[in-house]
Amino acid sequence: MVALASLATQATLAAPAIAADNVTVFAAASLKNALDAVNDAWQRQSGHAVTTSYAASSALAKQIEAGAPADIFISADLAWMDDIAGKKLIREDSRSTLLGNRLVLVAPAADARPVEIRQGFDLKARLAGGKLAMGAVEAVPAGKYGKAALESLGVWSSVEKDVAGAENVRAALLLVARGEAPLGIVYETDAAADPSVKIVATFPEISHPPIVYPVAILSESTHPDAAAYLDFVRSPAARPLFEAQGFTVLDK
């Protein structure tokens, strides 16, 4: 357990130093590969860089509530966006639902035997005494989605004590990638970003709430390029960059 906890901590995506002249984005950890590509495209078009902090949506929301300076928030679920919206910390007229994703079960590539996900399937037997890596179920969106799926399938109670809760979904992915856990629950886009893991099953969409990524400008933002950056993130130019990483573009 110590090794698992240590690894999860190491995998936390540290927030970079914030450059005052850049648009600052707080984004869910699962967005890293796609949003890095979008930010590079934005910089080429606009000539302006973006400073992005990636972490669990829960951690970012709490930082925003504590007054951390940022211009844009992209959450991996509605709940954390609703949380800060309820505290009047976003510009409601800037909010939209940007992306969709899917929930999958992954294993190390060397042991990628398929799993049949069905009502009451024996997930504990497949763990064979190992841990199930997933985001912390109390707060991290991927963990909350994963718990909801396992509960709806009648499996949660059998594996609850075997869960290795990670600080964000990329930390959960890393536990599987390094062989510290035989299985993990992550987003499809995370699995696609790491060739050392393989998807062994996809959870039915009806087993959990829809996985959506809302975006908004924060109320305290004064950056003159915040609205233009948000427009770019929603634009046809950004769409293939998100889709290349497996996201579904919604923007509604």
JSON list of N, CA and C in Angstrom, two decimals, residues 163-241:
[
{"chain": "A", "resi": 163, "resn": "VAL", "atom": "N", "xyz": [-9.59, -1.33, -3.66]},
{"chain": "A", "resi": 163, "resn": "VAL", "atom": "CA", "xyz": [-9.35, -0.15, -4.48]},
{"chain": "A", "resi": 163, "resn": "VAL", "atom": "C", "xyz": [-8.11, 0.61, -4.00]},
{"chain": "A", "resi": 164, "resn": "ALA", "atom": "N", "xyz": [-7.26, 0.97, -4.95]},
{"chain": "A", "resi": 164, "resn": "ALA", "atom": "CA", "xyz": [-6.14, 1.88, -4.70]},
{"chain": "A", "resi": 164, "resn": "ALA", "atom": "C", "xyz": [-6.55, 3.23, -5.26]},
{"chain": "A", "resi": 165, "resn": "GLY", "atom": "N", "xyz": [-7.00, 4.12, -4.40]},
{"chain": "A", "resi": 165, "resn": "GLY", "atom": "CA", "xyz": [-7.47, 5.43, -4.85]},
{"chain": "A", "resi": 165, "resn": "GLY", "atom": "C", "xyz": [-6.31, 6.35, -5.19]},
{"chain": "A", "resi": 166, "resn": "ALA", "atom": "N", "xyz": [-6.36, 6.95, -6.35]},
{"chain": "A", "resi": 166, "resn": "ALA", "atom": "CA", "xyz": [-5.29, 7.83, -6.82]},
{"chain": "A", "resi": 166, "resn": "ALA", "atom": "C", "xyz": [-5.76, 9.28, -6.85]},
{"chain": "A", "resi": 167, "resn": "GLU", "atom": "N", "xyz": [-4.80, 10.19, -6.87]},
{"chain": "A", "resi": 167, "resn": "GLU", "atom": "CA", "xyz": [-5.10, 11.61, -6.78]},
{"chain": "A", "resi": 167, "resn": "GLU", "atom": "C", "xyz": [-5.75, 12.16, -8.04]},
{"chain": "A", "resi": 168, "resn": "ASN", "atom": "N", "xyz": [-5.54, 11.48, -9.16]},
{"chain": "A", "resi": 168, "resn": "ASN", "atom": "CA", "xyz": [-6.21, 11.86, -10.42]},
{"chain": "A", "resi": 168, "resn": "ASN", "atom": "C", "xyz": [-6.16, 10.65, -11.34]},
{"chain": "A", "resi": 169, "resn": "VAL", "atom": "N", "xyz": [-6.84, 10.74, -12.46]},
{"chain": "A", "resi": 169, "resn": "VAL", "atom": "CA", "xyz": [-6.97, 9.58, -13.33]},
{"chain": "A", "resi": 169, "resn": "VAL", "atom": "C", "xyz": [-5.63, 9.18, -13.96]},
{"chain": "A", "resi": 170, "resn": "ARG", "atom": "N", "xyz": [-4.76, 10.14, -14.23]},
{"chain": "A", "resi": 170, "resn": "ARG", "atom": "CA", "xyz": [-3.46, 9.78, -14.79]},
{"chain": "A", "resi": 170, "resn": "ARG", "atom": "C", "xyz": [-2.59, 9.04, -13.76]},
{"chain": "A", "resi": 171, "resn": "ALA", "atom": "N", "xyz": [-2.78, 9.35, -12.49]},
{"chain": "A", "resi": 171, "resn": "ALA", "atom": "CA", "xyz": [-2.07, 8.62, -11.45]},
{"chain": "A", "resi": 171, "resn": "ALA", "atom": "C", "xyz": [-2.56, 7.18, -11.39]},
{"chain": "A", "resi": 172, "resn": "ALA", "atom": "N", "xyz": [-3.85, 6.97, -11.54]},
{"chain": "A", "resi": 172, "resn": "ALA", "atom": "CA", "xyz": [-4.41, 5.62, -11.59]},
{"chain": "A", "resi": 172, "resn": "ALA", "atom": "C", "xyz": [-3.85, 4.85, -12.79]},
{"chain": "A", "resi": 173, "resn": "LEU", "atom": "N", "xyz": [-3.77, 5.52, -13.93]},
{"chain": "A", "resi": 173, "resn": "LEU", "atom": "CA", "xyz": [-3.22, 4.91, -15.14]},
{"chain": "A", "resi": 173, "resn": "LEU", "atom": "C", "xyz": [-1.78, 4.47, -14.92]},
{"chain": "A", "resi": 174, "resn": "LEU", "atom": "N", "xyz": [-1.02, 5.30, -14.24]},
{"chain": "A", "resi": 174, "resn": "LEU", "atom": "CA", "xyz": [0.39, 5.00, -14.01]},
{"chain": "A", "resi": 174, "resn": "LEU", "atom": "C", "xyz": [0.57, 3.77, -13.12]},
{"chain": "A", "resi": 175, "resn": "LEU", "atom": "N", "xyz": [-0.33, 3.59, -12.17]},
{"chain": "A", "resi": 175, "resn": "LEU", "atom": "CA", "xyz": [-0.25, 2.40, -11.32]},
{"chain": "A", "resi": 175, "resn": "LEU", "atom": "C", "xyz": [-0.35, 1.13, -12.15]},
{"chain": "A", "resi": 176, "resn": "VAL", "atom": "N", "xyz": [-1.21, 1.14, -13.15]},
{"chain": "A", "resi": 176, "resn": "VAL", "atom": "CA", "xyz": [-1.35, -0.02, -14.03]},
{"chain": "A", "resi": 176, "resn": "VAL", "atom": "C", "xyz": [-0.17, -0.12, -14.99]},
{"chain": "A", "resi": 177, "resn": "ALA", "atom": "N", "xyz": [0.23, 1.01, -15.55]},
{"chain": "A", "resi": 177, "resn": "ALA", "atom": "CA", "xyz": [1.32, 1.02, -16.52]},
{"chain": "A", "resi": 177, "resn": "ALA", "atom": "C", "xyz": [2.61, 0.45, -15.92]},
{"chain": "A", "resi": 178, "resn": "ARG", "atom": "N", "xyz": [2.83, 0.70, -14.63]},
{"chain": "A", "resi": 178, "resn": "ARG", "atom": "CA", "xyz": [4.05, 0.23, -13.97]},
{"chain": "A", "resi": 178, "resn": "ARG", "atom": "C", "xyz": [3.89, -1.13, -13.32]},
{"chain": "A", "resi": 179, "resn": "GLY", "atom": "N", "xyz": [2.71, -1.74, -13.51]},
{"chain": "A", "resi": 179, "resn": "GLY", "atom": "CA", "xyz": [2.49, -3.07, -12.96]},
{"chain": "A", "resi": 179, "resn": "GLY", "atom": "C", "xyz": [2.22, -3.09, -11.47]},
{"chain": "A", "resi": 180, "resn": "GLU", "atom": "N", "xyz": [1.94, -1.93, -10.89]},
{"chain": "A", "resi": 180, "resn": "GLU", "atom": "CA", "xyz": [1.64, -1.86, -9.46]},
{"chain": "A", "resi": 180, "resn": "GLU", "atom": "C", "xyz": [0.21, -2.30, -9.17]},
{"chain": "A", "resi": 181, "resn": "ALA", "atom": "N", "xyz": [-0.64, -2.31, -10.19]},
{"chain": "A", "resi": 181, "resn": "ALA", "atom": "CA", "xyz": [-2.02, -2.78, -10.06]},
{"chain": "A", "resi": 181, "resn": "ALA", "atom": "C", "xyz": [-2.36, -3.58, -11.31]},
{"chain": "A", "resi": 182, "resn": "PRO", "atom": "N", "xyz": [-3.04, -4.71, -11.18]},
{"chain": "A", "resi": 182, "resn": "PRO", "atom": "CA", "xyz": [-3.34, -5.53, -12.36]},
{"chain": "A", "resi": 182, "resn": "PRO", "atom": "C", "xyz": [-4.46, -4.98, -13.22]},
{"chain": "A", "resi": 183, "resn": "LEU", "atom": "N", "xyz": [-5.29, -4.11, -12.64]},
{"chain": "A", "resi": 183, "resn": "LEU", "atom": "CA", "xyz": [-6.39, -3.52, -13.38]},
{"chain": "A", "resi": 183, "resn": "LEU", "atom": "C", "xyz": [-6.61, -2.09, -12.91]},
{"chain": "A", "resi": 184, "resn": "GLY", "atom": "N", "xyz": [-7.16, -1.28, -13.80]},
{"chain": "A", "resi": 184, "resn": "GLY", "atom": "CA", "xyz": [-7.50, 0.09, -13.43]},
{"chain": "A", "resi": 184, "resn": "GLY", "atom": "C", "xyz": [-8.71, 0.57, -14.21]},
{"chain": "A", "resi": 185, "resn": "ILE", "atom": "N", "xyz": [-9.41, 1.51, -13.64]},
{"chain": "A", "resi": 185, "resn": "ILE", "atom": "CA", "xyz": [-10.54, 2.14, -14.32]},
{"chain": "A", "resi": 185, "resn": "ILE", "atom": "C", "xyz": [-10.15, 3.57, -14.66]},
{"chain": "A", "resi": 186, "resn": "VAL", "atom": "N", "xyz": [-10.11, 3.85, -15.96]},
{"chain": "A", "resi": 186, "resn": "VAL", "atom": "CA", "xyz": [-9.70, 5.17, -16.46]},
{"chain": "A", "resi": 186, "resn": "VAL", "atom": "C", "xyz": [-10.60, 5.54, -17.63]},
{"chain": "A", "resi": 187, "resn": "TYR", "atom": "N", "xyz": [-10.33, 6.69, -18.21]},
{"chain": "A", "resi": 187, "resn": "TYR", "atom": "CA", "xyz": [-11.05, 7.08, -19.42]},
{"chain": "A", "resi": 187, "resn": "TYR", "atom": "C", "xyz": [-10.39, 6.44, -20.64]},
{"chain": "A", "resi": 188, "resn": "GLU", "atom": "N", "xyz": [-11.17, 6.26, -21.66]},
{"chain": "A", "resi": 188, "resn": "GLU", "atom": "CA", "xyz": [-10.65, 5.69, -22.90]},
{"chain": "A", "resi": 188, "resn": "GLU", "atom": "C", "xyz": [-9.49, 6.52, -23.44]},
{"chain": "A", "resi": 189, "resn": "THR", "atom": "N", "xyz": [-9.57, 7.83, -23.31]},
{"chain": "A", "resi": 189, "resn": "THR", "atom": "CA", "xyz": [-8.52, 8.70, -23.83]},
{"chain": "A", "resi": 189, "resn": "THR", "atom": "C", "xyz": [-7.21, 8.52, -23.07]},
{"chain": "A", "resi": 190, "resn": "ASP", "atom": "N", "xyz": [-7.28, 8.23, -21.78]},
{"chain": "A", "resi": 190, "resn": "ASP", "atom": "CA", "xyz": [-6.06, 7.97, -21.01]},
{"chain": "A", "resi": 190, "resn": "ASP", "atom": "C", "xyz": [-5.40, 6.69, -21.48]},
{"chain": "A", "resi": 191, "resn": "ALA", "atom": "N", "xyz": [-6.20, 5.66, -21.68]},
{"chain": "A", "resi": 191, "resn": "ALA", "atom": "CA", "xyz": [-5.65, 4.39, -22.15]},
{"chain": "A", "resi": 191, "resn": "ALA", "atom": "C", "xyz": [-4.95, 4.55, -23.49]},
{"chain": "A", "resi": 192, "resn": "ALA", "atom": "N", "xyz": [-5.53, 5.38, -24.35]},
{"chain": "A", "resi": 192, "resn": "ALA", "atom": "CA", "xyz": [-4.93, 5.60, -25.68]},
{"chain": "A", "resi": 192, "resn": "ALA", "atom": "C", "xyz": [-3.61, 6.34, -25.60]},
{"chain": "A", "resi": 193, "resn": "ALA", "atom": "N", "xyz": [-3.39, 7.05, -24.50]},
{"chain": "A", "resi": 193, "resn": "ALA", "atom": "CA", "xyz": [-2.18, 7.87, -24.37]},
{"chain": "A", "resi": 193, "resn": "ALA", "atom": "C", "xyz": [-0.98, 7.08, -23.86]},
{"chain": "A", "resi": 194, "resn": "ASP", "atom": "N", "xyz": [-1.19, 5.83, -23.43]},
{"chain": "A", "resi": 194, "resn": "ASP", "atom": "CA", "xyz": [-0.09, 5.06, -22.84]},
{"chain": "A", "resi": 194, "resn": "ASP", "atom": "C", "xyz": [-0.06, 3.65, -23.43]},
{"chain": "A", "resi": 195, "resn": "PRO", "atom": "N", "xyz": [0.91, 3.36, -24.29]},
{"chain": "A", "resi": 195, "resn": "PRO", "atom": "CA", "xyz": [0.98, 2.05, -24.95]},
{"chain": "A", "resi": 195, "resn": "PRO", "atom": "C", "xyz": [1.32, 0.90, -24.01]},
{"chain": "A", "resi": 196, "resn": "SER", "atom": "N", "xyz": [1.70, 1.20, -22.78]},
{"chain": "A", "resi": 196, "resn": "SER", "atom": "CA", "xyz": [2.04, 0.12, -21.85]},
{"chain": "A", "resi": 196, "resn": "SER", "atom": "C", "xyz": [0.81, -0.47, -21.17]},
{"chain": "A", "resi": 197, "resn": "VAL", "atom": "N", "xyz": [-0.37, 0.09, -21.46]},
{"chain": "A", "resi": 197, "resn": "VAL", "atom": "CA", "xyz": [-1.61, -0.50, -20.97]},
{"chain": "A", "resi": 197, "resn": "VAL", "atom": "C", "xyz": [-2.51, -0.83, -22.15]},
{"chain": "A", "resi": 198, "resn": "LYS", "atom": "N", "xyz": [-3.44, -1.73, -21.93]},
{"chain": "A", "resi": 198, "resn": "LYS", "atom": "CA", "xyz": [-4.41, -2.10, -22.96]},
{"chain": "A", "resi": 198, "resn": "LYS", "atom": "C", "xyz": [-5.81, -2.09, -22.36]},
{"chain": "A", "resi": 199, "resn": "ILE", "atom": "N", "xyz": [-6.78, -1.70, -23.17]},
{"chain": "A", "resi": 199, "resn": "ILE", "atom": "CA", "xyz": [-8.17, -1.76, -22.75]},
{"chain": "A", "resi": 199, "resn": "ILE", "atom": "C", "xyz": [-8.63, -3.21, -22.79]},
{"chain": "A", "resi": 200, "resn": "VAL", "atom": "N", "xyz": [-9.16, -3.70, -21.67]},
{"chain": "A", "resi": 200, "resn": "VAL", "atom": "CA", "xyz": [-9.66, -5.08, -21.64]},
{"chain": "A", "resi": 200, "resn": "VAL", "atom": "C", "xyz": [-11.19, -5.12, -21.60]},
{"chain": "A", "resi": 201, "resn": "ALA", "atom": "N", "xyz": [-11.82, -3.97, -21.38]},
{"chain": "A", "resi": 201, "resn": "ALA", "atom": "CA", "xyz": [-13.28, -3.90, -21.41]},
{"chain": "A", "resi": 201, "resn": "ALA", "atom": "C", "xyz": [-13.70, -2.43, -21.39]},
{"chain": "A", "resi": 202, "resn": "THR", "atom": "N", "xyz": [-14.88, -2.17, -21.95]},
{"chain": "A", "resi": 202, "resn": "THR", "atom": "CA", "xyz": [-15.47, -0.83, -21.90]},
{"chain": "A", "resi": 202, "resn": "THR", "atom": "C", "xyz": [-16.77, -0.92, -21.11]},
{"chain": "A", "resi": 203, "resn": "PHE", "atom": "N", "xyz": [-16.94, -0.01, -20.16]},
{"chain": "A", "resi": 203, "resn": "PHE", "atom": "CA", "xyz": [-18.15, -0.04, -19.34]},
{"chain": "A", "resi": 203, "resn": "PHE", "atom": "C", "xyz": [-19.35, 0.46, -20.16]},
{"chain": "A", "resi": 204, "resn": "PRO", "atom": "N", "xyz": [-20.50, -0.20, -20.02]},
{"chain": "A", "resi": 204, "resn": "PRO", "atom": "CA", "xyz": [-21.70, 0.29, -20.71]},
{"chain": "A", "resi": 204, "resn": "PRO", "atom": "C", "xyz": [-22.02, 1.72, -20.26]},
{"chain": "A", "resi": 205, "resn": "GLU", "atom": "N", "xyz": [-22.38, 2.55, -21.22]},
{"chain": "A", "resi": 205, "resn": "GLU", "atom": "CA", "xyz": [-22.66, 3.94, -20.88]},
{"chain": "A", "resi": 205, "resn": "GLU", "atom": "C", "xyz": [-23.82, 4.08, -19.91]},
{"chain": "A", "resi": 206, "resn": "ILE", "atom": "N", "xyz": [-24.74, 3.12, -19.93]},
{"chain": "A", "resi": 206, "resn": "ILE", "atom": "CA", "xyz": [-25.88, 3.18, -19.02]},
{"chain": "A", "resi": 206, "resn": "ILE", "atom": "C", "xyz": [-25.49, 2.83, -17.58]},
{"chain": "A", "resi": 207, "resn": "SER", "atom": "N", "xyz": [-24.27, 2.38, -17.36]},
{"chain": "A", "resi": 207, "resn": "SER", "atom": "CA", "xyz": [-23.85, 1.98, -16.02]},
{"chain": "A", "resi": 207, "resn": "SER", "atom": "C", "xyz": [-23.35, 3.15, -15.17]},
{"chain": "A", "resi": 208, "resn": "HIS", "atom": "N", "xyz": [-23.20, 4.31, -15.77]},
{"chain": "A", "resi": 208, "resn": "HIS", "atom": "CA", "xyz": [-22.69, 5.47, -15.03]},
{"chain": "A", "resi": 208, "resn": "HIS", "atom": "C", "xyz": [-23.24, 6.75, -15.64]},
{"chain": "A", "resi": 209, "resn": "PRO", "atom": "N", "xyz": [-23.18, 7.87, -14.91]},
{"chain": "A", "resi": 209, "resn": "PRO", "atom": "CA", "xyz": [-23.62, 9.14, -15.49]},
{"chain": "A", "resi": 209, "resn": "PRO", "atom": "C", "xyz": [-22.79, 9.48, -16.74]},
{"chain": "A", "resi": 210, "resn": "PRO", "atom": "N", "xyz": [-23.35, 10.26, -17.66]},
{"chain": "A", "resi": 210, "resn": "PRO", "atom": "CA", "xyz": [-22.60, 10.66, -18.84]},
{"chain": "A", "resi": 210, "resn": "PRO", "atom": "C", "xyz": [-21.29, 11.36, -18.47]},
{"chain": "A", "resi": 211, "resn": "ILE", "atom": "N", "xyz": [-20.22, 10.99, -19.15]},
{"chain": "A", "resi": 211, "resn": "ILE", "atom": "CA", "xyz": [-18.92, 11.61, -18.90]},
{"chain": "A", "resi": 211, "resn": "ILE", "atom": "C", "xyz": [-18.77, 12.82, -19.80]},
{"chain": "A", "resi": 212, "resn": "VAL", "atom": "N", "xyz": [-18.88, 13.98, -19.21]},
{"chain": "A", "resi": 212, "resn": "VAL", "atom": "CA", "xyz": [-18.82, 15.22, -19.98]},
{"chain": "A", "resi": 212, "resn": "VAL", "atom": "C", "xyz": [-17.86, 16.21, -19.33]},
{"chain": "A", "resi": 213, "resn": "TYR", "atom": "N", "xyz": [-17.32, 17.09, -20.15]},
{"chain": "A", "resi": 213, "resn": "TYR", "atom": "CA", "xyz": [-16.33, 18.07, -19.72]},
{"chain": "A", "resi": 213, "resn": "TYR", "atom": "C", "xyz": [-16.87, 19.49, -19.95]},
{"chain": "A", "resi": 214, "resn": "PRO", "atom": "N", "xyz": [-17.39, 20.14, -18.91]},
{"chain": "A", "resi": 214, "resn": "PRO", "atom": "CA", "xyz": [-17.82, 21.53, -19.08]},
{"chain": "A", "resi": 214, "resn": "PRO", "atom": "C", "xyz": [-16.63, 22.49, -19.00]},
{"chain": "A", "resi": 215, "resn": "VAL", "atom": "N", "xyz": [-16.76, 23.63, -19.66]},
{"chain": "A", "resi": 215, "resn": "VAL", "atom": "CA", "xyz": [-15.71, 24.65, -19.68]},
{"chain": "A", "resi": 215, "resn": "VAL", "atom": "C", "xyz": [-16.34, 26.01, -19.43]},
{"chain": "A", "resi": 216, "resn": "ALA", "atom": "N", "xyz": [-15.60, 26.89, -18.78]},
{"chain": "A", "resi": 216, "resn": "ALA", "atom": "CA", "xyz": [-16.10, 28.25, -18.53]},
{"chain": "A", "resi": 216, "resn": "ALA", "atom": "C", "xyz": [-14.94, 29.18, -18.21]},
{"chain": "A", "resi": 217, "resn": "ILE", "atom": "N", "xyz": [-15.18, 30.46, -18.42]},
{"chain": "A", "resi": 217, "resn": "ILE", "atom": "CA", "xyz": [-14.25, 31.50, -17.98]},
{"chain": "A", "resi": 217, "resn": "ILE", "atom": "C", "xyz": [-14.56, 31.81, -16.52]},
{"chain": "A", "resi": 218, "resn": "LEU", "atom": "N", "xyz": [-13.52, 31.96, -15.73]},
{"chain": "A", "resi": 218, "resn": "LEU", "atom": "CA", "xyz": [-13.70, 32.27, -14.31]},
{"chain": "A", "resi": 218, "resn": "LEU", "atom": "C", "xyz": [-14.04, 33.74, -14.10]},
{"chain": "A", "resi": 219, "resn": "SER", "atom": "N", "xyz": [-14.84, 34.00, -13.08]},
{"chain": "A", "resi": 219, "resn": "SER", "atom": "CA", "xyz": [-15.34, 35.36, -12.83]},
{"chain": "A", "resi": 219, "resn": "SER", "atom": "C", "xyz": [-14.23, 36.37, -12.61]},
{"chain": "A", "resi": 220, "resn": "GLU", "atom": "N", "xyz": [-13.15, 35.92, -11.97]},
{"chain": "A", "resi": 220, "resn": "GLU", "atom": "CA", "xyz": [-12.07, 36.85, -11.63]},
{"chain": "A", "resi": 220, "resn": "GLU", "atom": "C", "xyz": [-11.09, 37.07, -12.78]},
{"chain": "A", "resi": 221, "resn": "SER", "atom": "N", "xyz": [-11.29, 36.40, -13.89]},
{"chain": "A", "resi": 221, "resn": "SER", "atom": "CA", "xyz": [-10.37, 36.56, -15.01]},
{"chain": "A", "resi": 221, "resn": "SER", "atom": "C", "xyz": [-10.46, 37.96, -15.60]},
{"chain": "A", "resi": 222, "resn": "THR", "atom": "N", "xyz": [-9.31, 38.56, -15.80]},
{"chain": "A", "resi": 222, "resn": "THR", "atom": "CA", "xyz": [-9.23, 39.86, -16.46]},
{"chain": "A", "resi": 222, "resn": "THR", "atom": "C", "xyz": [-8.37, 39.80, -17.72]},
{"chain": "A", "resi": 223, "resn": "HIS", "atom": "N", "xyz": [-7.98, 38.58, -18.11]},
{"chain": "A", "resi": 223, "resn": "HIS", "atom": "CA", "xyz": [-7.08, 38.46, -19.26]},
{"chain": "A", "resi": 223, "resn": "HIS", "atom": "C", "xyz": [-7.82, 38.83, -20.55]},
{"chain": "A", "resi": 224, "resn": "PRO", "atom": "N", "xyz": [-7.26, 39.70, -21.35]},
{"chain": "A", "resi": 224, "resn": "PRO", "atom": "CA", "xyz": [-7.95, 40.13, -22.58]},
{"chain": "A", "resi": 224, "resn": "PRO", "atom": "C", "xyz": [-8.11, 39.03, -23.62]},
{"chain": "A", "resi": 225, "resn": "ASP", "atom": "N", "xyz": [-7.32, 37.95, -23.51]},
{"chain": "A", "resi": 225, "resn": "ASP", "atom": "CA", "xyz": [-7.39, 36.87, -24.50]},
{"chain": "A", "resi": 225, "resn": "ASP", "atom": "C", "xyz": [-8.21, 35.68, -24.02]},
{"chain": "A", "resi": 226, "resn": "ALA", "atom": "N", "xyz": [-8.79, 35.75, -22.84]},
{"chain": "A", "resi": 226, "resn": "ALA", "atom": "CA", "xyz": [-9.51, 34.58, -22.30]},
{"chain": "A", "resi": 226, "resn": "ALA", "atom": "C", "xyz": [-10.66, 34.17, -23.20]},
{"chain": "A", "resi": 227, "resn": "ALA", "atom": "N", "xyz": [-11.45, 35.12, -23.65]},
{"chain": "A", "resi": 227, "resn": "ALA", "atom": "CA", "xyz": [-12.60, 34.79, -24.50]},
{"chain": "A", "resi": 227, "resn": "ALA", "atom": "C", "xyz": [-12.15, 34.26, -25.86]},
{"chain": "A", "resi": 228, "resn": "ALA", "atom": "N", "xyz": [-11.10, 34.85, -26.41]},
{"chain": "A", "resi": 228, "resn": "ALA", "atom": "CA", "xyz": [-10.59, 34.39, -27.71]},
{"chain": "A", "resi": 228, "resn": "ALA", "atom": "C", "xyz": [-10.03, 32.97, -27.59]},
{"chain": "A", "resi": 229, "resn": "TYR", "atom": "N", "xyz": [-9.35, 32.69, -26.48]},
{"chain": "A", "resi": 229, "resn": "TYR", "atom": "CA", "xyz": [-8.83, 31.34, -26.26]},
{"chain": "A", "resi": 229, "resn": "TYR", "atom": "C", "xyz": [-9.98, 30.34, -26.16]},
{"chain": "A", "resi": 230, "resn": "LEU", "atom": "N", "xyz": [-11.01, 30.70, -25.41]},
{"chain": "A", "resi": 230, "resn": "LEU", "atom": "CA", "xyz": [-12.15, 29.80, -25.27]},
{"chain": "A", "resi": 230, "resn": "LEU", "atom": "C", "xyz": [-12.83, 29.56, -26.61]},
{"chain": "A", "resi": 231, "resn": "ASP", "atom": "N", "xyz": [-12.94, 30.61, -27.41]},
{"chain": "A", "resi": 231, "resn": "ASP", "atom": "CA", "xyz": [-13.50, 30.45, -28.76]},
{"chain": "A", "resi": 231, "resn": "ASP", "atom": "C", "xyz": [-12.68, 29.47, -29.58]},
{"chain": "A", "resi": 232, "resn": "PHE", "atom": "N", "xyz": [-11.36, 29.54, -29.44]},
{"chain": "A", "resi": 232, "resn": "PHE", "atom": "CA", "xyz": [-10.49, 28.64, -30.20]},
{"chain": "A", "resi": 232, "resn": "PHE", "atom": "C", "xyz": [-10.68, 27.19, -29.74]},
{"chain": "A", "resi": 233, "resn": "VAL", "atom": "N", "xyz": [-10.77, 26.98, -28.43]},
{"chain": "A", "resi": 233, "resn": "VAL", "atom": "CA", "xyz": [-10.97, 25.63, -27.89]},
{"chain": "A", "resi": 233, "resn": "VAL", "atom": "C", "xyz": [-12.26, 25.01, -28.45]},
{"chain": "A", "resi": 234, "resn": "ARG", "atom": "N", "xyz": [-13.25, 25.85, -28.71]},
{"chain": "A", "resi": 234, "resn": "ARG", "atom": "CA", "xyz": [-14.53, 25.38, -29.23]},
{"chain": "A", "resi": 234, "resn": "ARG", "atom": "C", "xyz": [-14.59, 25.36, -30.75]},
{"chain": "A", "resi": 235, "resn": "SER", "atom": "N", "xyz": [-13.53, 25.78, -31.41]},
{"chain": "A", "resi": 235, "resn": "SER", "atom": "CA", "xyz": [-13.56, 26.01, -32.84]},
{"chain": "A", "resi": 235, "resn": "SER", "atom": "C", "xyz": [-13.32, 24.74, -33.65]},
{"chain": "A", "resi": 236, "resn": "PRO", "atom": "N", "xyz": [-13.64, 24.77, -34.96]},
{"chain": "A", "resi": 236, "resn": "PRO", "atom": "CA", "xyz": [-13.33, 23.64, -35.84]},
{"chain": "A", "resi": 236, "resn": "PRO", "atom": "C", "xyz": [-11.84, 23.31, -35.88]},
{"chain": "A", "resi": 237, "resn": "ALA", "atom": "N", "xyz": [-10.98, 24.28, -35.63]},
{"chain": "A", "resi": 237, "resn": "ALA", "atom": "CA", "xyz": [-9.54, 24.02, -35.64]},
{"chain": "A", "resi": 237, "resn": "ALA", "atom": "C", "xyz": [-9.12, 23.10, -34.50]},
{"chain": "A", "resi": 238, "resn": "ALA", "atom": "N", "xyz": [-9.79, 23.21, -33.36]},
{"chain": "A", "resi": 238, "resn": "ALA", "atom": "CA", "xyz": [-9.44, 22.39, -32.21]},
{"chain": "A", "resi": 238, "resn": "ALA", "atom": "C", "xyz": [-10.08, 21.01, -32.26]},
{"chain": "A", "resi": 239, "resn": "ARG", "atom": "N", "xyz": [-11.19, 20.90, -32.96]},
{"chain": "A", "resi": 239, "resn": "ARG", "atom": "CA", "xyz": [-11.96, 19.66, -32.96]},
{"chain": "A", "resi": 239, "resn": "ARG", "atom": "C", "xyz": [-11.13, 18.41, -33.30]},
{"chain": "A", "resi": 240, "resn": "PRO", "atom": "N", "xyz": [-10.37, 18.40, -34.41]},
{"chain": "A", "resi": 240, "resn": "PRO", "atom": "CA", "xyz": [-9.63, 17.17, -34.74]},
{"chain": "A", "resi": 240, "resn": "PRO", "atom": "C", "xyz": [-8.53, 16.86, -33.72]},
{"chain": "A", "resi": 241, "resn": "LEU", "atom": "N", "xyz": [-8.04, 17.85, -33.00]},
{"chain": "A", "resi": 241, "resn": "LEU", "atom": "CA", "xyz": [-7.01, 17.61, -31.99]},
{"chain": "A", "resi": 241, "resn": "LEU", "atom": "C", "xyz": [-7.60, 16.88, -30.79]}
]
